Short mmCIF file of C-alpha atoms and ligand atoms in Angstrom, two decimals:
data_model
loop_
_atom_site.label_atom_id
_atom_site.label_comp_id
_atom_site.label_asym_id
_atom_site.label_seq_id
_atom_site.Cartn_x
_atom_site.Cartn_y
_atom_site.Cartn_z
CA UNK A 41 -1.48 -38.95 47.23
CA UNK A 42 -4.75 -39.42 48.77
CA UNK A 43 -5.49 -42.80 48.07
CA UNK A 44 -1.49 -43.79 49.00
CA UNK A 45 -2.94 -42.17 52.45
CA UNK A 46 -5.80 -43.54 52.59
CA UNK A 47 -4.04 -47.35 51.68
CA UNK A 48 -1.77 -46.84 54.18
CA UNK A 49 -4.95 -46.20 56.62
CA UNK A 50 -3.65 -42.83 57.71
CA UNK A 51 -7.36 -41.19 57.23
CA UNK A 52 -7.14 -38.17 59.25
CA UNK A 53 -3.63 -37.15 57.60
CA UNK A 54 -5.06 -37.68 54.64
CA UNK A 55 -8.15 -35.41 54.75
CA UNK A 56 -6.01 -32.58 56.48
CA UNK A 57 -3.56 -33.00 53.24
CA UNK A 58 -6.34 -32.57 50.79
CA UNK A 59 -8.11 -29.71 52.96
CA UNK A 60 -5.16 -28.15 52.92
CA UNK A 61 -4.79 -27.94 49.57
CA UNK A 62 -8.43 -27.15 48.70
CA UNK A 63 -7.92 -24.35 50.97
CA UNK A 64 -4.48 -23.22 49.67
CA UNK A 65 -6.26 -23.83 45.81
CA UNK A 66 -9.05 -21.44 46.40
CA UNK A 67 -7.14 -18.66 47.96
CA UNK A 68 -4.37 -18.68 45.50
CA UNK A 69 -6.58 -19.09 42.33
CA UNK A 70 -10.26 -19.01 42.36
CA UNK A 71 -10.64 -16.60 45.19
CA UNK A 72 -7.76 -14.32 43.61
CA UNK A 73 -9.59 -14.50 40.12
CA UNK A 74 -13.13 -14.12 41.69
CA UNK A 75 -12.26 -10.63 43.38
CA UNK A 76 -11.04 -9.22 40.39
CA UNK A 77 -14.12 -8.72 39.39
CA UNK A 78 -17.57 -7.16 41.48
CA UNK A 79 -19.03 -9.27 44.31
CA UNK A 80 -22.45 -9.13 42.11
CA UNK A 81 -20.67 -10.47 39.05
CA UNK A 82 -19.27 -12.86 41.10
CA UNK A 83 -22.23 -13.80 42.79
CA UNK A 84 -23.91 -14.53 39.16
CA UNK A 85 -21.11 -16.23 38.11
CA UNK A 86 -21.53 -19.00 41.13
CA UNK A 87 -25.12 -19.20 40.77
CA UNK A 88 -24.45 -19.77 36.79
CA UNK A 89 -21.77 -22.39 37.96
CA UNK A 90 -23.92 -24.51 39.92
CA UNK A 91 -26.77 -24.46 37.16
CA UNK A 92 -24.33 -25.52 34.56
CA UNK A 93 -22.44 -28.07 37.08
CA UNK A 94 -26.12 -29.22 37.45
CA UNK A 95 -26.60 -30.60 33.96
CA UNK A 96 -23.44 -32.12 33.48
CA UNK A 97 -23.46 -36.42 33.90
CA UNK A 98 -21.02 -36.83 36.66
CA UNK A 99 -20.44 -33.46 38.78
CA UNK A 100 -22.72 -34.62 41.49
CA UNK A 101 -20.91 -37.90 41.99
CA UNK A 102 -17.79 -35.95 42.07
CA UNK A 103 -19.25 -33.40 44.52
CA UNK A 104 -20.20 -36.28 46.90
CA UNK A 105 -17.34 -38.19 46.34
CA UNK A 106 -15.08 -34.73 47.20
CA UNK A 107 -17.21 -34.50 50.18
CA UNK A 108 -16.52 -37.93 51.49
CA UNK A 109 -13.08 -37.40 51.59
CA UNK A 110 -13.16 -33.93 53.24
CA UNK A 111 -15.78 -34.46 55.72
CA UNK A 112 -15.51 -36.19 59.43
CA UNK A 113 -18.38 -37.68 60.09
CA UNK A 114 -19.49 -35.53 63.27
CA UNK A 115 -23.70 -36.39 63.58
CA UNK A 116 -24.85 -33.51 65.90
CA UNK A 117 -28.57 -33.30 67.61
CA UNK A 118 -29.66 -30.32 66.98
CA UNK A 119 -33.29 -28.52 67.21
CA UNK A 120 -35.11 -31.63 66.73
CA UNK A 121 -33.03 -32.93 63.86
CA UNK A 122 -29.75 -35.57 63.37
CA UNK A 123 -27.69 -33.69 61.05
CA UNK A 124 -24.69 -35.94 59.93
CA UNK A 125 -22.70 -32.57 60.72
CA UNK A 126 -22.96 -29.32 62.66
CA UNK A 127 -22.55 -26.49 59.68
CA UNK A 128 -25.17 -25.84 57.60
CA UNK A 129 -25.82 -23.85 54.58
CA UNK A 130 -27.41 -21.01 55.50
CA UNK A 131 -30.25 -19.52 53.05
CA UNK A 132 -30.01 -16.82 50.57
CA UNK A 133 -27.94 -19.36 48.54
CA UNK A 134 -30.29 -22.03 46.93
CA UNK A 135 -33.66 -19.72 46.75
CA UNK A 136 -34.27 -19.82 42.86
CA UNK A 137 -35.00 -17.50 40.38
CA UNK A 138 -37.50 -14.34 40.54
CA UNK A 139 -40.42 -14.12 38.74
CA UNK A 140 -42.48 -11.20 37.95
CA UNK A 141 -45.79 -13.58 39.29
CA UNK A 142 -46.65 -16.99 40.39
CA UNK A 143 -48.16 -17.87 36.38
CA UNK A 144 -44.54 -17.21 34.99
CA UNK A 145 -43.11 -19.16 37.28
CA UNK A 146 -45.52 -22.04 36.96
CA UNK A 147 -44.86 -21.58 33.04
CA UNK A 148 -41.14 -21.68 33.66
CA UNK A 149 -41.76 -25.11 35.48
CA UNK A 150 -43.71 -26.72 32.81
CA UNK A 151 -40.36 -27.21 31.12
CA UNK A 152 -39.34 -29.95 33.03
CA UNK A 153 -35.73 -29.66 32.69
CA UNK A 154 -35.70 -25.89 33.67
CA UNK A 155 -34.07 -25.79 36.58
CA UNK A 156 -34.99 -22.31 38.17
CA UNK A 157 -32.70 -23.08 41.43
CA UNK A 158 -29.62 -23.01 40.84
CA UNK A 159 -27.75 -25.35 43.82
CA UNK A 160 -30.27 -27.81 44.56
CA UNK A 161 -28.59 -31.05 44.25
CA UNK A 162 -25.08 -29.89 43.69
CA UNK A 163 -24.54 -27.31 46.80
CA UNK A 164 -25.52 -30.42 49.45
CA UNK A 165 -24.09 -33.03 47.76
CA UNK A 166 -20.58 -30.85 47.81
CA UNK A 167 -21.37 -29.27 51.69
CA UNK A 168 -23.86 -31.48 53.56
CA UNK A 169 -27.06 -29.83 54.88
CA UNK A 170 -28.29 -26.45 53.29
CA UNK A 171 -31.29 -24.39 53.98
CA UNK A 172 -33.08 -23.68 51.41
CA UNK A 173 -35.15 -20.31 50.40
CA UNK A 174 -36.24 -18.00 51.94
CA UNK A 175 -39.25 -18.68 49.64
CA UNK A 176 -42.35 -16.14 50.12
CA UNK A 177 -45.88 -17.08 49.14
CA UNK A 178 -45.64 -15.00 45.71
CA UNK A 179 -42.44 -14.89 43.74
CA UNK A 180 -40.64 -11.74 43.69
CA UNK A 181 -37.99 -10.16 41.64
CA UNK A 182 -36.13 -8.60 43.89
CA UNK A 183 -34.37 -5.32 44.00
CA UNK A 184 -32.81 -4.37 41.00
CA UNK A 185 -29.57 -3.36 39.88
CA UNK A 186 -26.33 -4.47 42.15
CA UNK A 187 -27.35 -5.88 45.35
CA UNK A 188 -24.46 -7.71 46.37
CA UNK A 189 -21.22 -5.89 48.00
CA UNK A 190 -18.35 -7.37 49.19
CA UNK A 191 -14.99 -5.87 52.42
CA UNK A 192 -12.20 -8.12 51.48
CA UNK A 193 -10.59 -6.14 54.24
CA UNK A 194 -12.83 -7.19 57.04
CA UNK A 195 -14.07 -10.32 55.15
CA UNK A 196 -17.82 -9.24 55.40
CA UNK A 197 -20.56 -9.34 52.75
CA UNK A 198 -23.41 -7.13 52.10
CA UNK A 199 -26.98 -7.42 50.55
CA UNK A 200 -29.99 -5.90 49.76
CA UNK A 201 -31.53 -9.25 47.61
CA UNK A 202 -34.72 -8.50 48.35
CA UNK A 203 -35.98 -11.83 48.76
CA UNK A 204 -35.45 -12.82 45.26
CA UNK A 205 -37.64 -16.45 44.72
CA UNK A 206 -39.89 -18.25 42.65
CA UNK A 207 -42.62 -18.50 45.68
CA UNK A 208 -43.52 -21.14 47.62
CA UNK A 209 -46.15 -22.35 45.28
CA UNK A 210 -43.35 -22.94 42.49
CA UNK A 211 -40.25 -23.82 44.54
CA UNK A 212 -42.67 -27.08 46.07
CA UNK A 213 -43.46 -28.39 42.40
CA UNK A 214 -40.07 -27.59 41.58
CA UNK A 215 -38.67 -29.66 44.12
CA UNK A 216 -41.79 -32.42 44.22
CA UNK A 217 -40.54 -32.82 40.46
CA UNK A 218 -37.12 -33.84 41.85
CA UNK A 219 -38.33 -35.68 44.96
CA UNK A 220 -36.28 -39.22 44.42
CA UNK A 221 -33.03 -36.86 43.91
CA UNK A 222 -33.88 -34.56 46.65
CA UNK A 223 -30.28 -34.99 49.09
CA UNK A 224 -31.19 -36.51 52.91
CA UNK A 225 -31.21 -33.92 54.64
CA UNK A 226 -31.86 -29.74 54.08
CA UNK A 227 -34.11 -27.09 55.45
CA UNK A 228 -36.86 -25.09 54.31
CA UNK A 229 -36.92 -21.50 54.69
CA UNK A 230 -40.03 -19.29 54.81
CA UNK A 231 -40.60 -15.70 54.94
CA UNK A 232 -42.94 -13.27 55.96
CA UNK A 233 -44.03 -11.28 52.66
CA UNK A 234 -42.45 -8.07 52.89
CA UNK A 235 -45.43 -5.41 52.90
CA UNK A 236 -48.39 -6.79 53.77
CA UNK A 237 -49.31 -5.41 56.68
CA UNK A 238 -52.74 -6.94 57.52
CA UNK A 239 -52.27 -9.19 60.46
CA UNK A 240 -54.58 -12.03 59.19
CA UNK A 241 -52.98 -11.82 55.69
CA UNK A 242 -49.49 -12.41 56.76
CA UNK A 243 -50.51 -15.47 58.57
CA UNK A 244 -52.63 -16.82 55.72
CA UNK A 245 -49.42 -16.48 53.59
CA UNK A 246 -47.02 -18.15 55.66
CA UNK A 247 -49.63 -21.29 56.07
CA UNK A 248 -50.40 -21.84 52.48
CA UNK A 249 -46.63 -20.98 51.83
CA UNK A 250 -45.72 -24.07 54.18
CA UNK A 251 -48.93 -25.73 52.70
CA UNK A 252 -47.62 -26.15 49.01
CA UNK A 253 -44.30 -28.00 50.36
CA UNK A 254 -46.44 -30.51 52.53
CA UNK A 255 -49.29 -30.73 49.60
CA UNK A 256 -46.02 -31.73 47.42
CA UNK A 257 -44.79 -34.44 50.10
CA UNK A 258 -41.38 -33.13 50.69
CA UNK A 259 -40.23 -34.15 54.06
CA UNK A 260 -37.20 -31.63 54.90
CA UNK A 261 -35.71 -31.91 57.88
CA UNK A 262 -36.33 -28.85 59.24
CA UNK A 263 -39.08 -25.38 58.58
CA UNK A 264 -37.54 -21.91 59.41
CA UNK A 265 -39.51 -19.32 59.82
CA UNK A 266 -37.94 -16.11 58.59
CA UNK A 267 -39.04 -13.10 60.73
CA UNK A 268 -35.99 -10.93 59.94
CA UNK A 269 -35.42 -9.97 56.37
CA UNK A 270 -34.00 -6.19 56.32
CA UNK A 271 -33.61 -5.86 52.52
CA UNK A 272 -37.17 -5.01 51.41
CA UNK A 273 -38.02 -1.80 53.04
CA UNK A 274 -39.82 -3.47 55.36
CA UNK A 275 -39.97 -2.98 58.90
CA UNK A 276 -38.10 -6.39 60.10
CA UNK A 277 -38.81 -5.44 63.97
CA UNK A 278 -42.54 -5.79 63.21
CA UNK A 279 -42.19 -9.37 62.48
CA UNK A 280 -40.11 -10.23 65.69
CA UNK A 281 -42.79 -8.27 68.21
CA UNK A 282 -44.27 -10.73 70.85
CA UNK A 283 -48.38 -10.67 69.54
CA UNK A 284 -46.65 -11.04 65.66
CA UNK A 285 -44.10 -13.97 66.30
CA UNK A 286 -46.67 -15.82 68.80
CA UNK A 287 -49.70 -15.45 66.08
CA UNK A 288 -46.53 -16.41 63.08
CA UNK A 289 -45.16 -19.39 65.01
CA UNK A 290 -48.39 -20.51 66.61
CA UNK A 291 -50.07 -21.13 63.29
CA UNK A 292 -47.20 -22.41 61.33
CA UNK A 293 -46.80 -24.95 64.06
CA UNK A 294 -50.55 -26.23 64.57
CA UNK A 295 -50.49 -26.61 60.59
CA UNK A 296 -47.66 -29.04 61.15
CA UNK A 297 -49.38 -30.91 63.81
CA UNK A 298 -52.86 -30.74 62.29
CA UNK A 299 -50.81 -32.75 59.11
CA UNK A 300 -49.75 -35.53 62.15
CA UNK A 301 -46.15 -33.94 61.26
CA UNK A 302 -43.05 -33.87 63.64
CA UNK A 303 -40.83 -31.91 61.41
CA UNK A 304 -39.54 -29.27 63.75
CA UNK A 305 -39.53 -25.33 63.33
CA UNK A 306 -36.39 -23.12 63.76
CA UNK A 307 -37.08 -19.19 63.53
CA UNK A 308 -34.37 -17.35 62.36
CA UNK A 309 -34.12 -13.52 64.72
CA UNK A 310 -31.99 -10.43 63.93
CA UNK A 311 -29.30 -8.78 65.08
CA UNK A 312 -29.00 -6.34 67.25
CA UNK A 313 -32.65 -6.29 69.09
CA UNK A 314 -32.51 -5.43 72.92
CA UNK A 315 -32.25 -8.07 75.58
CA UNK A 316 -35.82 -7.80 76.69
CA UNK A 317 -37.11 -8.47 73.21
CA UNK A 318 -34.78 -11.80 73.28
CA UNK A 319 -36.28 -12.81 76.23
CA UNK A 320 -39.44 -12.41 75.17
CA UNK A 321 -39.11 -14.07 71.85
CA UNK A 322 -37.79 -17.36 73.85
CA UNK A 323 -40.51 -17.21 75.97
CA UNK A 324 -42.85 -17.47 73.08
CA UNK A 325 -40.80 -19.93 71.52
CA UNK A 326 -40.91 -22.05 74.11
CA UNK A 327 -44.58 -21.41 74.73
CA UNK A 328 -45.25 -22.55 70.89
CA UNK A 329 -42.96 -25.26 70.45
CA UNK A 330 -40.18 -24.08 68.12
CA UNK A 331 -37.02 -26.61 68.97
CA UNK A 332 -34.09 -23.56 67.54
CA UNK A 333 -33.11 -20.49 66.78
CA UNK A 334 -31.37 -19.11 64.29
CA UNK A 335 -29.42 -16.13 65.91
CA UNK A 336 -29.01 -14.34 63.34
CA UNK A 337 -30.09 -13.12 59.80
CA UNK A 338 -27.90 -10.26 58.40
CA UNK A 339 -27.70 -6.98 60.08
CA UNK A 340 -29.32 -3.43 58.48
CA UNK A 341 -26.96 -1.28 57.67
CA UNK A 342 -26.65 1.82 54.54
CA UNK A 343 -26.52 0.08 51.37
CA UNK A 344 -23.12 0.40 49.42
CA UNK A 345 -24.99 1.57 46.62
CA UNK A 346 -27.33 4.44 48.29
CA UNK A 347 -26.87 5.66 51.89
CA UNK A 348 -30.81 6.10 51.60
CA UNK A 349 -31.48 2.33 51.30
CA UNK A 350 -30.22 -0.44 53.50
CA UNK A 351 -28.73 -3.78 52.66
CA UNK A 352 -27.73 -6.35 55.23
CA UNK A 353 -24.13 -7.29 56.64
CA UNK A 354 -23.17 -10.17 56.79
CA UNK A 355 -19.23 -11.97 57.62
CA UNK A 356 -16.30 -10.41 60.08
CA UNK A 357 -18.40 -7.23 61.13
CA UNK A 358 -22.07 -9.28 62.28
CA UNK A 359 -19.97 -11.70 64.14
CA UNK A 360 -20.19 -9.20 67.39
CA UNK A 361 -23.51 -8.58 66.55
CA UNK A 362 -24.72 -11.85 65.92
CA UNK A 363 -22.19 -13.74 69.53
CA UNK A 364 -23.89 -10.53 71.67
CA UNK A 365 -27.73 -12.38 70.15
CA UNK A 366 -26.30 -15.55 71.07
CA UNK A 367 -25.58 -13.95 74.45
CA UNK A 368 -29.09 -12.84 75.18
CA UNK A 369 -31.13 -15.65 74.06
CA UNK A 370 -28.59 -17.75 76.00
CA UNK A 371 -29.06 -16.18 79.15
CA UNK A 372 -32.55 -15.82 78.89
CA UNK A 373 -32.99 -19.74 77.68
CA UNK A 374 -30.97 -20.52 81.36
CA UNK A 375 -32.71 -17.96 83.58
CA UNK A 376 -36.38 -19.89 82.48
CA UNK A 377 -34.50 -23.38 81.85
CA UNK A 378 -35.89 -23.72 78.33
CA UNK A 379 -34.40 -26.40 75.84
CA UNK A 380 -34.59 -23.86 72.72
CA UNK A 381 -31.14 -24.48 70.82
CA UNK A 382 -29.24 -21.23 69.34
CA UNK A 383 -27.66 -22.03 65.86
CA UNK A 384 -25.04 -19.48 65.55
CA UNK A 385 -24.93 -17.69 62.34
CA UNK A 386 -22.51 -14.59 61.58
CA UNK A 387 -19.37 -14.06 60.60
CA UNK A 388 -18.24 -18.11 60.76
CA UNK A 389 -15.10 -17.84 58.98
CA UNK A 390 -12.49 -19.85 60.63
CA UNK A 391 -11.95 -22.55 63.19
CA UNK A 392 -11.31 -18.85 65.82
CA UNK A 393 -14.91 -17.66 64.97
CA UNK A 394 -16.25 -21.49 65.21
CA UNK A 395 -14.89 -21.41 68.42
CA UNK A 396 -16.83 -18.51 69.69
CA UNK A 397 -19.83 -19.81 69.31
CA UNK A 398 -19.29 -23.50 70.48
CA UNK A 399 -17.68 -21.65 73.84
CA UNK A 400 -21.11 -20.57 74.54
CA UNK A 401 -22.44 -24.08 74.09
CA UNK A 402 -23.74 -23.28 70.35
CA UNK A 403 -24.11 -26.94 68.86
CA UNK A 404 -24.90 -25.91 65.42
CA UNK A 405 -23.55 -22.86 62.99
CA UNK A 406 -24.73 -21.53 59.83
CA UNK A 407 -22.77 -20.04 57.09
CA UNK A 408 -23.03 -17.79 53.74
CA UNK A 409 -19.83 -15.45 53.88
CA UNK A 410 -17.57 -18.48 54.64
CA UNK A 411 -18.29 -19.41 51.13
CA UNK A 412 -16.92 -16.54 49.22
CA UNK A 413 -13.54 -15.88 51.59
CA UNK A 414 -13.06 -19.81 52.51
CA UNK A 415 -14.79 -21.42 49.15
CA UNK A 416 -17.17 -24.27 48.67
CA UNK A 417 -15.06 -26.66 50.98
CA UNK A 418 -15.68 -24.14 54.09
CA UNK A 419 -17.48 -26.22 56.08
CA UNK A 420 -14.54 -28.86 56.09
CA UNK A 421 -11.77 -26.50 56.50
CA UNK A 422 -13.36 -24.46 59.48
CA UNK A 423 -13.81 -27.87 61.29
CA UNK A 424 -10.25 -28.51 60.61
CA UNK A 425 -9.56 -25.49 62.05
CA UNK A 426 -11.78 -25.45 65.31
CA UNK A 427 -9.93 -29.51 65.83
CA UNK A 428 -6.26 -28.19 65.17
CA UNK A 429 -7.77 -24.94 67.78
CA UNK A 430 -8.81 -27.46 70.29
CA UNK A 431 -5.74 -29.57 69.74
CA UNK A 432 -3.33 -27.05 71.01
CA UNK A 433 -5.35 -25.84 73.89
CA UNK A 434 -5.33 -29.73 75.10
CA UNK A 435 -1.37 -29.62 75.00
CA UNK A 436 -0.99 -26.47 76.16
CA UNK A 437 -3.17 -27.69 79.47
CA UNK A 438 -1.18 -31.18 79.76
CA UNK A 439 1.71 -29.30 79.47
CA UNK A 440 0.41 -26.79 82.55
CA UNK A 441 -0.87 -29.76 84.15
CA UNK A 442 2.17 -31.70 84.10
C1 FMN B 225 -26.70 -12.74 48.99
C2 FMN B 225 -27.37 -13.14 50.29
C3 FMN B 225 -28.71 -13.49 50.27
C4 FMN B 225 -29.34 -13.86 51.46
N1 FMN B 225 -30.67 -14.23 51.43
C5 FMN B 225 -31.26 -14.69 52.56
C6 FMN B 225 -32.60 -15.18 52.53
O1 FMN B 225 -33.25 -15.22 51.48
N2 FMN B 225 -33.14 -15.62 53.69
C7 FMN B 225 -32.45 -15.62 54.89
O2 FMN B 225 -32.99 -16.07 55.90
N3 FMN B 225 -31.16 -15.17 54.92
C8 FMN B 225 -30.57 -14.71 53.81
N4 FMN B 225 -29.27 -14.27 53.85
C9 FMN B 225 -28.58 -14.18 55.16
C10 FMN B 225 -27.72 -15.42 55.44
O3 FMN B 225 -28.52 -16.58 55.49
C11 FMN B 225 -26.99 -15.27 56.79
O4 FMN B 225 -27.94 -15.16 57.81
C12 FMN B 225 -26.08 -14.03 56.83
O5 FMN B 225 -25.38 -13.85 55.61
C13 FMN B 225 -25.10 -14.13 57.99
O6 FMN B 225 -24.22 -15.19 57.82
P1 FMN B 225 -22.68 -14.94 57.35
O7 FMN B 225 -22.08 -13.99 58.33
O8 FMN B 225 -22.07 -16.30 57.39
O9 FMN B 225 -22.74 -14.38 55.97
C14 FMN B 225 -28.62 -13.88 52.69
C15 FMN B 225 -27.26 -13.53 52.68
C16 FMN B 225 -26.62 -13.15 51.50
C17 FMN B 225 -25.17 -12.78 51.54
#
């Protein structure tokens, strides 16, 4: 059917036919099967997917062949990079395995055809750009037991991860292994180590952190610095204070240009901070030289599991959370006249949620939760969407006009 379309040169009708049934597919038979069973089970299930996808001979052709047909090409400029389209990936997706400490995850590298992150070729070749990580300087396990919740009802998602990862040191050589397969364009995501609290420590980590990936070569097309993580116990705020981000960003950004290197930084903020503390992290960000932020990482709220612990929400119930952080760094980006660009992130699940953000001038959106209510296709469909969206408000204002 697509290819009679396609001969016939009707392109568009032809990608809205086959996103249309990709959509109808998943929500009528993988999504139905996948909530039968827990959000974590499901959640190991894709990650076991990808990995076995990964090995077989033709899956990634078929992934980027899928991916041609679904995807506009819509290039957007965004925080210092060409993307060859606006929604990204967002991390917590393609971050790797945990390891107990950085020799067991070297040893688990020294097989060469272990591949301890799941995603890495087959999640961009099938969506476009992804971010990967977060990656810390150390690996970590993570928190144990389930950590992954699901509210069909209000189509949100909740964590408490813990910043599961190899570590930087690991997740470089893992990907300097794969350098000539690497796809064009993704993102690198680095974290603050939860728990270290000594000032000069944290920002020792975060430079030999980004160290590793430039030692390796690898060229993403885009750092982001996590300050925002609320799944370890941690104290995210601490991160996101004015001394803290201007020390974090400072150094992570003379490192860059001390290595001659124009890749830009993006810092990724959470929800729900007070206006004054949004103004003051643009301020620094501008100050520093960080071309985006990420607005926002998932918000802290009682974990599912045990009121006592937290675990962060992400999907329909950040989405006011994460438009009112849009709203702040917004206004505070016009008041100064900065050129910081927001990414949106939270709760984009259809072309109505798209829309939100792109009212308020948001070029670029991130998404996780898309991918479990929407599928792997999302970023297609919700584009889709926001076009038929914008489609009917043009005819409903030539028909008011005329
Ligand atoms: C299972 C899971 C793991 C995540 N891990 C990370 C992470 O390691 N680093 C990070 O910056 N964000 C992480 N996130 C947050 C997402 O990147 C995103 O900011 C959040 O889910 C909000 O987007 P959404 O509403 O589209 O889900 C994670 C989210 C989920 C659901």
């Amino acid at each position: 059917m697509v290819v009679i379309f396609l001969a016939l040169g009707m392109k568009a009708e032809a990608r809205r036919w086959l996103l249309r049934c990709l959509d109808g597919g998943y929500h009528a038979f993988s999504r139905r099967l996948l909530f039968r069973i827990s959000a974590q089970r499901a959640h190991e299930l894709m990650l076991r997917t990808l990995l076995i996808g990964e090995r077989l001979p033709f899956t990634v052709a078929i992934a980027k062949l899928l991916r041609s047909l679904c995807h506009a090409p819509k290039p957007t400029e965004v925080g210092g990079v060409q993307l060859s389209q606006p929604l990204i990936v967002a991390a917590g997706l393609v971050k790797g395995r945990g390891f107990a400490d950085e020799a067991a995850a070297l040893r688990a590298l020294q097989k060469r055809q272990h591949n301890i992150m799941p995603g890495w070729r087959l999640l961009p070749a099938l969506a476009g750009p992804v971010e990967f990580g977060s990656f810390t300087r150390f690996p970590r396990l993570g928190n144990a037991g389930t950590v992954v919740w699901r509210d069909e009802k209000t189509l949100s998602t909740q964590n408490r991860v813990g910043l599961r990862n190899p570590g930087a040191r690991a997740a470089a050589l893992f990907l300097r292994q794969r350098r000539e397969r690497l796809p064009a364009e993704f993102g690198i995501n680095i974290a603050v180590s939860p728990g270290v609290r000594d000032n000069a420590q944290q920002e020792r980590d975060i430079c030999e952190s980004l160290g590793f990936f430039l030692d390796a070569g690898l060229m993403p097309s885009w750092f982001t610095l996590n300050l925002s993580c609320p799944n370890t116990e941690d104290d995210p705020q601490q991160h996101q204070l004015e001394a803290e981000t201007r020390r974090l960003c400072g150094a992570f950004i003379k490192l860059l240009r001390a290595r001659g290197l124009e890749i830009p930084l993006w810092v990724k903020v959470s929800p729900g901070l007070a206006d004054g503390q949004y103004r003051a992290l643009v301020r620094i960000f501008d100050e520093v030289g960080v071309k985006a932020v990420v607005a926002t990482n998932t918000l802290a709220q009682p974990s599912p599991g045990a009121a006592t612990l937290t675990a962060g929400l992400g999907g329909g119930r950040l989405h006011a959370a994460a438009l009112r952080a849009v709203d702040a760094l917004t206004a505070a980006n016009a008041m100064r006249g900065y050129a910081l660009d927001i990414i949106g992130c939270g709760g984009v699940l259809d072309g109505d949620s798209l829309h939100a953000y792109r009212q308020r001038g948001v070029k670029a959106a991130q998404y996780w939760s898309a991918l479990v209510y929407r599928g792997p296709f999302a970023a297609a469909i919700l584009e889709e969407e926001w076009a038929a969206h914008e489609r009917r408000f043009e005819a409903i204002q030539r028909e008011v006009l005329a």
